[in-house]
Coordinates of C-alpha atoms in Angstrom, one line a residue:
Chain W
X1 CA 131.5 132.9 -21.9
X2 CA 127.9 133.1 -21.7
X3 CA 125.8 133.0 -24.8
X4 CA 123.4 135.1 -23.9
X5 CA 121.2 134.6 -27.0
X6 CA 119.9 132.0 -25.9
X7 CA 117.6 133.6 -23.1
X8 CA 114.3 135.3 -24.2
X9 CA 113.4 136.7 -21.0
X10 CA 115.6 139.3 -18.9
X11 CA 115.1 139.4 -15.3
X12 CA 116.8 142.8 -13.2
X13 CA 116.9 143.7 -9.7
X14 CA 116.7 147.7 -9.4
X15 CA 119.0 148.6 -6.6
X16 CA 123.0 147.2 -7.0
X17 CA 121.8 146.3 -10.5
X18 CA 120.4 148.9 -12.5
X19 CA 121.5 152.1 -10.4
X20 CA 122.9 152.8 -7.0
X21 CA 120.6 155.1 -6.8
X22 CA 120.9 158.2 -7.7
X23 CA 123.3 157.0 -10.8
X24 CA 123.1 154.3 -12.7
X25 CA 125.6 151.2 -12.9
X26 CA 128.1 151.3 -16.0
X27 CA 126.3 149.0 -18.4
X28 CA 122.6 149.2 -17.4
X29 CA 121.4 151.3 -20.0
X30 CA 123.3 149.9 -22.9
X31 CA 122.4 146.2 -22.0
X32 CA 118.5 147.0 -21.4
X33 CA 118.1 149.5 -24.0
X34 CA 120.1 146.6 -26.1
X35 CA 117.4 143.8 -25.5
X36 CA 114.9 145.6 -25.8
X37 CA 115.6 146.6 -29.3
X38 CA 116.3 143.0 -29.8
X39 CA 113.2 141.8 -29.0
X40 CA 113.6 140.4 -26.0
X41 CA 111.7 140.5 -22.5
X42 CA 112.6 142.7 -19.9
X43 CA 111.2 142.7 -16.5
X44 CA 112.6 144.7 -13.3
X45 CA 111.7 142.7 -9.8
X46 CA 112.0 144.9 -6.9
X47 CA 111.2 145.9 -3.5
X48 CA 111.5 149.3 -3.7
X49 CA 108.5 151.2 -3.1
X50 CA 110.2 155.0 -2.6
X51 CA 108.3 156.1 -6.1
X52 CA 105.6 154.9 -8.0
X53 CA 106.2 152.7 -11.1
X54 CA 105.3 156.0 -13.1
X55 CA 107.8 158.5 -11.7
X56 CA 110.4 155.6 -11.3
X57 CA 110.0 155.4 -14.9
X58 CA 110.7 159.3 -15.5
X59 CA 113.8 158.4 -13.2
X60 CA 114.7 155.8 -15.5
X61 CA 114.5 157.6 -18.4
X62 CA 116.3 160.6 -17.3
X63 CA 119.1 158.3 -16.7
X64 CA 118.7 156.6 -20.3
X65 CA 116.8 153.5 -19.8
X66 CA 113.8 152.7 -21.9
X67 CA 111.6 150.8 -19.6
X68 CA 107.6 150.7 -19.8
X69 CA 105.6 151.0 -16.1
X70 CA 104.1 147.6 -16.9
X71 CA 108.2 145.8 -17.2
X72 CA 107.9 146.5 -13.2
X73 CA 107.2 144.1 -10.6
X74 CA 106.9 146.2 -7.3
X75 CA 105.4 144.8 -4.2
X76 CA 102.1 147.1 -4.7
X77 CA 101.4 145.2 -8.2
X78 CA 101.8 141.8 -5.9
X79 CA 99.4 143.1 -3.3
X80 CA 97.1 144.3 -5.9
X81 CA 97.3 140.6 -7.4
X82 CA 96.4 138.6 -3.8
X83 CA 93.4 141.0 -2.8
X84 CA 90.7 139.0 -3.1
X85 CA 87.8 141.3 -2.7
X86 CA 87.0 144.9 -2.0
X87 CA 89.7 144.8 0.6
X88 CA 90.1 148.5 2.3
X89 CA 94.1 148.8 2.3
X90 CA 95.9 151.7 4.6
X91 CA 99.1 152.5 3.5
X92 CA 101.9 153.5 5.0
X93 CA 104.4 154.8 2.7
X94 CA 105.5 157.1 0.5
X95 CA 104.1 156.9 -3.0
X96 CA 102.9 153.8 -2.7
X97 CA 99.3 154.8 -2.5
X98 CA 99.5 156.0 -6.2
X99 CA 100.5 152.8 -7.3
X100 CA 97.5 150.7 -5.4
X101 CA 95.3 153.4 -7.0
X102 CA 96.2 152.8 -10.5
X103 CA 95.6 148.8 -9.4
X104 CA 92.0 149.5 -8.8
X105 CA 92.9 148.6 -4.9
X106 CA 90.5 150.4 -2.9
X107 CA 93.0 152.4 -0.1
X108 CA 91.2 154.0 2.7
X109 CA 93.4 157.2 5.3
X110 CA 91.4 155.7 7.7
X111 CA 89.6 153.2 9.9
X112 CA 88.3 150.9 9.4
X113 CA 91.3 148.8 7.4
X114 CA 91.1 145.5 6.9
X115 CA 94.7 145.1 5.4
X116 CA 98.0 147.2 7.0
X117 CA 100.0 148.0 4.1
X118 CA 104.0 148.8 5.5
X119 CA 106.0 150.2 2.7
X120 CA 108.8 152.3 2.7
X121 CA 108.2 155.7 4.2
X122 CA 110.0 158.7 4.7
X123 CA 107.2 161.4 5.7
X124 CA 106.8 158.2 8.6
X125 CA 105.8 159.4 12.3
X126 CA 103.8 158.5 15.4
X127 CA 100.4 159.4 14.1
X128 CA 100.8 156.7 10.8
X129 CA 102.3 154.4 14.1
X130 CA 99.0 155.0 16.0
X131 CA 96.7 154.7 13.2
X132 CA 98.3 151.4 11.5
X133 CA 98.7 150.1 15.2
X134 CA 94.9 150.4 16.0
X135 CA 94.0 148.9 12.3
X136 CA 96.1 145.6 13.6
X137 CA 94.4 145.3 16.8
X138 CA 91.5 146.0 15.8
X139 CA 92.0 142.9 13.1
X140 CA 93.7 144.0 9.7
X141 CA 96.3 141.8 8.3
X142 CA 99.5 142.9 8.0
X143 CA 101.9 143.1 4.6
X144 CA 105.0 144.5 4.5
X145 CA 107.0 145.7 1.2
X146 CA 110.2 144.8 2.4
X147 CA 112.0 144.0 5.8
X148 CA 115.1 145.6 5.0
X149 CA 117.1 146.7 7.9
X150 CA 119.0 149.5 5.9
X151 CA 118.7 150.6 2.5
X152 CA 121.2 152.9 0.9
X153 CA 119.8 156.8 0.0
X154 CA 122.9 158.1 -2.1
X155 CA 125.6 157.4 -0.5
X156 CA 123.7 157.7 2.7
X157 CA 123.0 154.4 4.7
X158 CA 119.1 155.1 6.7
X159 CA 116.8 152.8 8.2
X160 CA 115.3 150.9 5.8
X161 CA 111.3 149.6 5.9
X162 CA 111.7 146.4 7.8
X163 CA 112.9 149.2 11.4
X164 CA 108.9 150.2 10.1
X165 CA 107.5 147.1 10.2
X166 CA 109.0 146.0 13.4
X167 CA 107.7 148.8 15.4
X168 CA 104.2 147.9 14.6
X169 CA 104.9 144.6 14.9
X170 CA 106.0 144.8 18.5
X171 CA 103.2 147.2 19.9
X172 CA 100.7 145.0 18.2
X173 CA 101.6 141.4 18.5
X174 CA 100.8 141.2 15.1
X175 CA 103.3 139.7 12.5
X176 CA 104.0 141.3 8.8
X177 CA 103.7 138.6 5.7
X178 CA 106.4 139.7 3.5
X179 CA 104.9 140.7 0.3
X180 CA 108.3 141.6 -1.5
X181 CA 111.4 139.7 -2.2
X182 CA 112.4 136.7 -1.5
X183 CA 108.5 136.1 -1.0
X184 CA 106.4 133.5 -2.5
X185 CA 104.0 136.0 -3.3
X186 CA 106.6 138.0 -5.5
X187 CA 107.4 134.9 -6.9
X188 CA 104.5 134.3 -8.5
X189 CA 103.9 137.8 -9.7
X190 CA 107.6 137.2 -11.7
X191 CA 106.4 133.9 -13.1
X192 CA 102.7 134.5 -13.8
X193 CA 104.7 137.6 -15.8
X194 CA 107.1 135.7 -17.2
X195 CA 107.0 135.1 -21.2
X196 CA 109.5 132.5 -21.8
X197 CA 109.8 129.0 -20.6
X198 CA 112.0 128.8 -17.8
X199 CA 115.1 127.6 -19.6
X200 CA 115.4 130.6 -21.2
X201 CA 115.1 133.2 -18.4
X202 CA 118.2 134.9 -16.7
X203 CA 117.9 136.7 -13.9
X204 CA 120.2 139.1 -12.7
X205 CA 120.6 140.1 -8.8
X206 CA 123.2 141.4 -6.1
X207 CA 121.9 139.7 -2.7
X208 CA 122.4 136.0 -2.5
X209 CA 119.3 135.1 -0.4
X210 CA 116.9 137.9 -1.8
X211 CA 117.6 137.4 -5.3
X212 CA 119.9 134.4 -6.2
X213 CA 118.5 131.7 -4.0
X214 CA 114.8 133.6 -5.3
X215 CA 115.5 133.0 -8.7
X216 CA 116.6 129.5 -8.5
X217 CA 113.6 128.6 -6.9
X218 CA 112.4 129.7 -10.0
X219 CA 114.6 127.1 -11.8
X220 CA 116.3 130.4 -13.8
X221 CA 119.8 131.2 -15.1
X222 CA 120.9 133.2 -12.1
X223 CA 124.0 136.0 -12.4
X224 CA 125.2 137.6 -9.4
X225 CA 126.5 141.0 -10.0
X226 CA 128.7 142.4 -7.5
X227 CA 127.7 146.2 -8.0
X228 CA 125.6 146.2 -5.0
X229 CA 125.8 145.3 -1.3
X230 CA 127.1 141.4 -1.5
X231 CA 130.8 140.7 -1.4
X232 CA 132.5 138.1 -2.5
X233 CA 133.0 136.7 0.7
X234 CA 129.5 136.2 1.1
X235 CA 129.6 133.2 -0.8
X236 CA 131.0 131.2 1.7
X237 CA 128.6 131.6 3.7
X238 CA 125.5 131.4 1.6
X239 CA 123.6 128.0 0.3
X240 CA 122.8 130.3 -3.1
X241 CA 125.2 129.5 -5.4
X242 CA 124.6 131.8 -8.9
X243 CA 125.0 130.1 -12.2
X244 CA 127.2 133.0 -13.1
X245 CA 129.0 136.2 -11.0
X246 CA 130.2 139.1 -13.1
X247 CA 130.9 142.4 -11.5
X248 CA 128.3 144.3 -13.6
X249 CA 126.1 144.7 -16.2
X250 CA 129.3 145.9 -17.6
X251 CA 130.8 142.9 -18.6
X252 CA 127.6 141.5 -20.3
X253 CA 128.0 142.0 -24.0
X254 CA 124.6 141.2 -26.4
Chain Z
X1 CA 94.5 144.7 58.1
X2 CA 97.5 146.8 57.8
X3 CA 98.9 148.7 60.1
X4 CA 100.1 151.7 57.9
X5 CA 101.8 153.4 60.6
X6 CA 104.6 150.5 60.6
X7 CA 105.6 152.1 56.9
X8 CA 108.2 155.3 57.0
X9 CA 108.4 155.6 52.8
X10 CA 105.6 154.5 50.4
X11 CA 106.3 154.4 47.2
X12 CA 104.0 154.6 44.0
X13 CA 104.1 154.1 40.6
X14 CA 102.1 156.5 38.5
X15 CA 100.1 154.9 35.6
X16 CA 97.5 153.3 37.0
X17 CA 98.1 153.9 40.7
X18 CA 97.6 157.6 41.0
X19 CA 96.2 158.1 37.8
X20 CA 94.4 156.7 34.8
X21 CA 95.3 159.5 32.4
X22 CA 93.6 162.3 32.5
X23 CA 91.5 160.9 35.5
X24 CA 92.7 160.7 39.0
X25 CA 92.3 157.4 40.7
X26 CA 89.5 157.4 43.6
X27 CA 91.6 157.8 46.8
X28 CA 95.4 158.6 45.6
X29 CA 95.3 162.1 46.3
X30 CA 93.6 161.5 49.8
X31 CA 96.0 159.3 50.5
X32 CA 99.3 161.2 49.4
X33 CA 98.4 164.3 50.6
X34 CA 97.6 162.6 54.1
X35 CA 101.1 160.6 54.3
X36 CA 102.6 164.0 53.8
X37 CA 100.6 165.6 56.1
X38 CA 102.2 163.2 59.3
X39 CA 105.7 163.3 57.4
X40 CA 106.4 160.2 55.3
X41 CA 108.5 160.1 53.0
X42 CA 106.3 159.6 49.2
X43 CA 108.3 158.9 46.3
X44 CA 106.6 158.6 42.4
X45 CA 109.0 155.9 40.6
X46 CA 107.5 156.0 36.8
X47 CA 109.0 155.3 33.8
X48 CA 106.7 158.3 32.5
X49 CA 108.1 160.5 30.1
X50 CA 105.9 162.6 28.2
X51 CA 105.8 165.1 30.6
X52 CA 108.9 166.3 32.2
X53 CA 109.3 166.1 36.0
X54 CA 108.6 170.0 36.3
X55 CA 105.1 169.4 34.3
X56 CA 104.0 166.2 35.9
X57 CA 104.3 168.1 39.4
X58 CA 101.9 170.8 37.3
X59 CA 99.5 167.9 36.3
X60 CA 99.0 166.5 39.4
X61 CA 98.7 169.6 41.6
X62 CA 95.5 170.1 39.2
X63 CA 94.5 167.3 40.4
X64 CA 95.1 168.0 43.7
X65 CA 98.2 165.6 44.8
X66 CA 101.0 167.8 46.9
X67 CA 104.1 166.4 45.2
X68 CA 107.3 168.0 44.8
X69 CA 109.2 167.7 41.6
X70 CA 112.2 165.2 43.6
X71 CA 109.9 162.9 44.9
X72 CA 109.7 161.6 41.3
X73 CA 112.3 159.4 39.9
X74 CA 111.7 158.9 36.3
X75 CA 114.4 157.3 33.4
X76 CA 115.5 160.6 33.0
X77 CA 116.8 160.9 36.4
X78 CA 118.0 157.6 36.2
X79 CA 120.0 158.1 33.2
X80 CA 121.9 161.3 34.5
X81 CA 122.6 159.2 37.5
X82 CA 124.2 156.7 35.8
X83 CA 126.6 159.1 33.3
X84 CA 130.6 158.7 33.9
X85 CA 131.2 162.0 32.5
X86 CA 130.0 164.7 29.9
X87 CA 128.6 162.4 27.4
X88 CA 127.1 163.7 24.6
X89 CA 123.2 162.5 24.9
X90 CA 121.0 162.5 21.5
X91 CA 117.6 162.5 22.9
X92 CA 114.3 161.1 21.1
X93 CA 111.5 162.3 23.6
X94 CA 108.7 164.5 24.2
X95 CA 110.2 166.4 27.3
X96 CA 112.8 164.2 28.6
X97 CA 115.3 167.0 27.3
X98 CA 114.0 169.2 29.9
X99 CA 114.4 167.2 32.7
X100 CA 118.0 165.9 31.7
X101 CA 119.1 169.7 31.1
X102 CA 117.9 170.1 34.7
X103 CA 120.1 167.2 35.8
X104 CA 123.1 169.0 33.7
X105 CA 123.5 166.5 31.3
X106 CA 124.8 167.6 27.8
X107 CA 122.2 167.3 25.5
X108 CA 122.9 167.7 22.0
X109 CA 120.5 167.7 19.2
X110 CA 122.8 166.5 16.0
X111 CA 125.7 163.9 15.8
X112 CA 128.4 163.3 17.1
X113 CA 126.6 161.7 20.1
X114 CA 127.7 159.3 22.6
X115 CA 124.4 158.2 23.6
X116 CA 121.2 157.4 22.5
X117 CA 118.3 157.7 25.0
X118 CA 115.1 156.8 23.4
X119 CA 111.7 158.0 25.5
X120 CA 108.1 158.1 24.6
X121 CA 107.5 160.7 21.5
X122 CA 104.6 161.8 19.7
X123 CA 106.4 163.6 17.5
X124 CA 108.4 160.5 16.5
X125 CA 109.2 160.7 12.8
X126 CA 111.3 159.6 10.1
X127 CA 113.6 162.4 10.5
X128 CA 114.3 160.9 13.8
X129 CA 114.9 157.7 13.1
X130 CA 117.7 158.7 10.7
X131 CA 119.7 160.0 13.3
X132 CA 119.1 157.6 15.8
X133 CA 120.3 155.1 13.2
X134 CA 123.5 157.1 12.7
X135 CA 124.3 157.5 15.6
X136 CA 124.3 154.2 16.4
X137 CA 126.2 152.7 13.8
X138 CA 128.9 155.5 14.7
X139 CA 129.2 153.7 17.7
X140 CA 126.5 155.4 20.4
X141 CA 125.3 153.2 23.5
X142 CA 121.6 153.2 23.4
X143 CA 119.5 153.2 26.4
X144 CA 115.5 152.9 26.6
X145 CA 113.1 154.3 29.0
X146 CA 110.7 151.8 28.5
X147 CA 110.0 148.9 26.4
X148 CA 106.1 149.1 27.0
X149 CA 104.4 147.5 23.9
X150 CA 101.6 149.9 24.6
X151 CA 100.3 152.5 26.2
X152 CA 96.8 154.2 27.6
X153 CA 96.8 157.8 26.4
X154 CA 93.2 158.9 27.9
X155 CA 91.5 155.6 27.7
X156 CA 93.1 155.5 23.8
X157 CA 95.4 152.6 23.3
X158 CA 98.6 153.8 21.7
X159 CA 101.7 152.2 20.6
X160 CA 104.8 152.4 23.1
X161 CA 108.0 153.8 23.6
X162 CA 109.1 149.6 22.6
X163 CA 107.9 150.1 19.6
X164 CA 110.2 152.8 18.6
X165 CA 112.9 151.2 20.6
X166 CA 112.4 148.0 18.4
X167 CA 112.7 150.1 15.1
X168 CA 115.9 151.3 16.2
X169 CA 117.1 147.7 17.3
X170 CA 116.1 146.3 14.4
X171 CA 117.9 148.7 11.2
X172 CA 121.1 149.3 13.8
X173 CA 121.9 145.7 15.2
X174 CA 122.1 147.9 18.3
X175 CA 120.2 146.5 21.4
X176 CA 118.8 148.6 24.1
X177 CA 119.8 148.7 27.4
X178 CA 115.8 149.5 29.5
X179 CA 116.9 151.9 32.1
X180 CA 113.5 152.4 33.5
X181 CA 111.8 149.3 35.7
X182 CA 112.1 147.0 36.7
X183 CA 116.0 147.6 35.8
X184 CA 118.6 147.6 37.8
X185 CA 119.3 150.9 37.0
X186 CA 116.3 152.0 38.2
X187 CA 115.9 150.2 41.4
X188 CA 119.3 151.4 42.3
X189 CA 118.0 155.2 42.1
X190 CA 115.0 154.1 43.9
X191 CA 116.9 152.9 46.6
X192 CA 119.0 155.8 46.7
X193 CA 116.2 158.2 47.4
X194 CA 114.4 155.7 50.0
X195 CA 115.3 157.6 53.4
X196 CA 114.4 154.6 55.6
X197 CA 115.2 150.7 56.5
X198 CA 113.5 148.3 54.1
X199 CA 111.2 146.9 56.1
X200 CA 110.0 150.1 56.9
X201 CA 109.1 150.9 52.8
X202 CA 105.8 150.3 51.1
X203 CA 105.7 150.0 47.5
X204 CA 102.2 150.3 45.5
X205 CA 102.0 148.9 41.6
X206 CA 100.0 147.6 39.3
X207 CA 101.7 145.6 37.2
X208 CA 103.0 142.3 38.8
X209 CA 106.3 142.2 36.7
X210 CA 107.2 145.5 36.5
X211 CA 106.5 146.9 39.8
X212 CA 105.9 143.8 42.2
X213 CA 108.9 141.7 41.1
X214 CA 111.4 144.5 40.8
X215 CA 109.8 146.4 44.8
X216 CA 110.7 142.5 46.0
X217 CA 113.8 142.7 45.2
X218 CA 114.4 145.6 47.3
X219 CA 112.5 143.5 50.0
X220 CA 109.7 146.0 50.6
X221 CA 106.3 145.3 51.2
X222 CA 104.4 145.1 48.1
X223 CA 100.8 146.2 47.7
X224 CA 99.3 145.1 44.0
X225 CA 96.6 147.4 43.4
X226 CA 93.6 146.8 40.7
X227 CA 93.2 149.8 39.2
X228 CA 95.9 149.7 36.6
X229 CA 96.3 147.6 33.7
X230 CA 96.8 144.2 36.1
X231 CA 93.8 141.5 36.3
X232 CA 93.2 138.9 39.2
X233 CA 93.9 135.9 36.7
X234 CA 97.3 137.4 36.2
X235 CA 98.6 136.0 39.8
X236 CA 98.6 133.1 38.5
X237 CA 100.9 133.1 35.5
X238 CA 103.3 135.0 37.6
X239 CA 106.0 134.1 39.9
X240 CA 105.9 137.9 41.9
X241 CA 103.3 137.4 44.5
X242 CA 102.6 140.8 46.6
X243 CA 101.8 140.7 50.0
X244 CA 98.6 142.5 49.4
X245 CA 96.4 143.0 47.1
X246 CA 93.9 146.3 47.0
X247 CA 91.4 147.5 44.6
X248 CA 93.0 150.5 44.5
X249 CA 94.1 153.3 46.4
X250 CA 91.1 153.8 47.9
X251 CA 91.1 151.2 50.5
X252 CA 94.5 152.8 52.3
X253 CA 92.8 153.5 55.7
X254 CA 95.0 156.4 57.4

């Protein structure tokens, strides 16, 4: 058995962790609502871009978990953080716009862009295609949320933000820099947020390569849950081994 | 010189031949009109799709080229030829429905389908992606019209049909079969419709792989014109070499 007293800081992954979205995993509230009370730090890493941090609080909430906006890591914080001027940002996505906003990150609808911004986007069509696809040849850099080939919307498997990225990448010739997991970039933005010396952080995630292999680079306690998308079986396979593998937050008792 | 006369069927490619949308290239409907004038057989061999065969005929009459809608063999014709049966055929296109309604093939507009065709569309969205998606992980072939990076709408560079084709690829695992040139698919239905011995064919492109490669391996005489999207310097770089090379159009003396 685990004794998790011994950690300070609390590291989640949203999606396979928290909630298959739209309900949350058995556990999840109790156990973050739990450290929280205790004192101790909670952070939730993700890629997932769909809402802002503010209305993906509200959907928090709703479903009993007492997180703050600012206990979210999401790939628009980690832009926000490597900008290193004035930078005009277009964005493709959904609500990630309102997130860059709150960031001070000034986002432009049109050209000239000097930084393509790919997040996940469901109101996605040809006339975002042609308008990203001109910023990149006409010079923008190119940073993409995620590259996930699917993502899970309910029960529903759809395309997930990486089938985005890959069409502008192959009109334009231009490559994406991941900004998201398992990205240096997001890397830092955990650590530089990151209370505790590293002994005492636990991380917990459901991909090997995206989370566990992440958080070890990261010298952390590392716990794969199997709530999400891995499988056991995956292990085989994978050079990520996890410190720990429970089957959900369920079985983690603080 | 040439001696024109020695040709019985000339065959042209569209973009950048005949026309740089919207404009008409110097010449191609002199020399069109003419050839049908003393009775040779003119084919169009495009992998065009915006427009459906019955529209194209509309757009170039404007411009004042005599062509009837089957002296055009576009992916859409290609693809009905190539059907074993009454597949099912989820279309993502601008007009290609038209045309493959024309050509009885059973277009359907929600799963289950057995095929995805995927054609240029400015009206690409999210929406459509989703269902792409599903039906390819429930099994659909998938078939492209094009896997052009980019694409001269006016003299506006868009993106592609490739790069929709690649965002499919990518969130599927599916990969798409091209069934416009220089495929094998759609050289067979060239040769099909080509009434006369091969040495007696001309075939005009501008693009060395796409047109001048795949008219050689029909062994007709090739003529690389300059008004398309092909430069000088590309002869080099490229192992089709044409047996003549034109400005454009223009220079056809009959």
């Amino acid at each position: 058995m685990v004794n998790w007293d011994k950690f300070k800081t609390f590291v989640f992954d949203l999606d396979g962790v928290i909630w298959n979205y739209p309900e949350v995993i058995e556990g999840a509230d109790r156990v973050i609502n739990r450290l929280k009370e205790i004192g101790k730090q909670v952070l939730i890493i993700t890629n997932y871009t769909s809402l802002s941090r503010e209305n993906l609080v509200k959907e928090l909430r709703k479903r009993g978990i007492e997180i703050e906006k600012e206990e979210i890591i999401n790939p628009c914080y980690v832009l926000a953080l490597n900008l290193k001027g004035n930078e005009r940002v277009l964005v493709i996505g959904n609500e990630a716009k309102k997130d860059l906003e709150e960031f001070n990150v000034n986002v432009v609808d049109d050209l000239p862009a000097d930084i393509l911004f790919v997040t996940h986007d469901m109101q996605f069509n040809y006339e975002k295609l042609v308008l990203g696809f001109k910023a990149l040849i006409n010079g923008a850099k190119f940073f993409a949320s995620s590259l996930d080939k699917e993502w899970l919307h309910g029960k529903e498997r759809v395309p997930g933000t990486g089938a985005l990225v890959k069409a502008f990448e192959y009109c334009s010739n231009v490559k994406a820099e991941l900004i998201g997991k398992p990205s240096e970039y997001m890397r830092f933005a955990m650590e530089l947020n990151v209370l505790s010396p590293r002994k005492e952080v636990v991380y917990f995630g459901d991909q090997l390569d995206k989370d566990i292999a992440f958080a070890k680079k990261s010298k952390y306690f590392t716990v794969w849950v199997l709530s999400g998308i891995g499988k056991k079986e995956d292990l085989k396979k994978s050079k990520a081994k996890p410190n720990l593998i429970l089957k959900s937050l369920k079985e983690v008792k603080i």
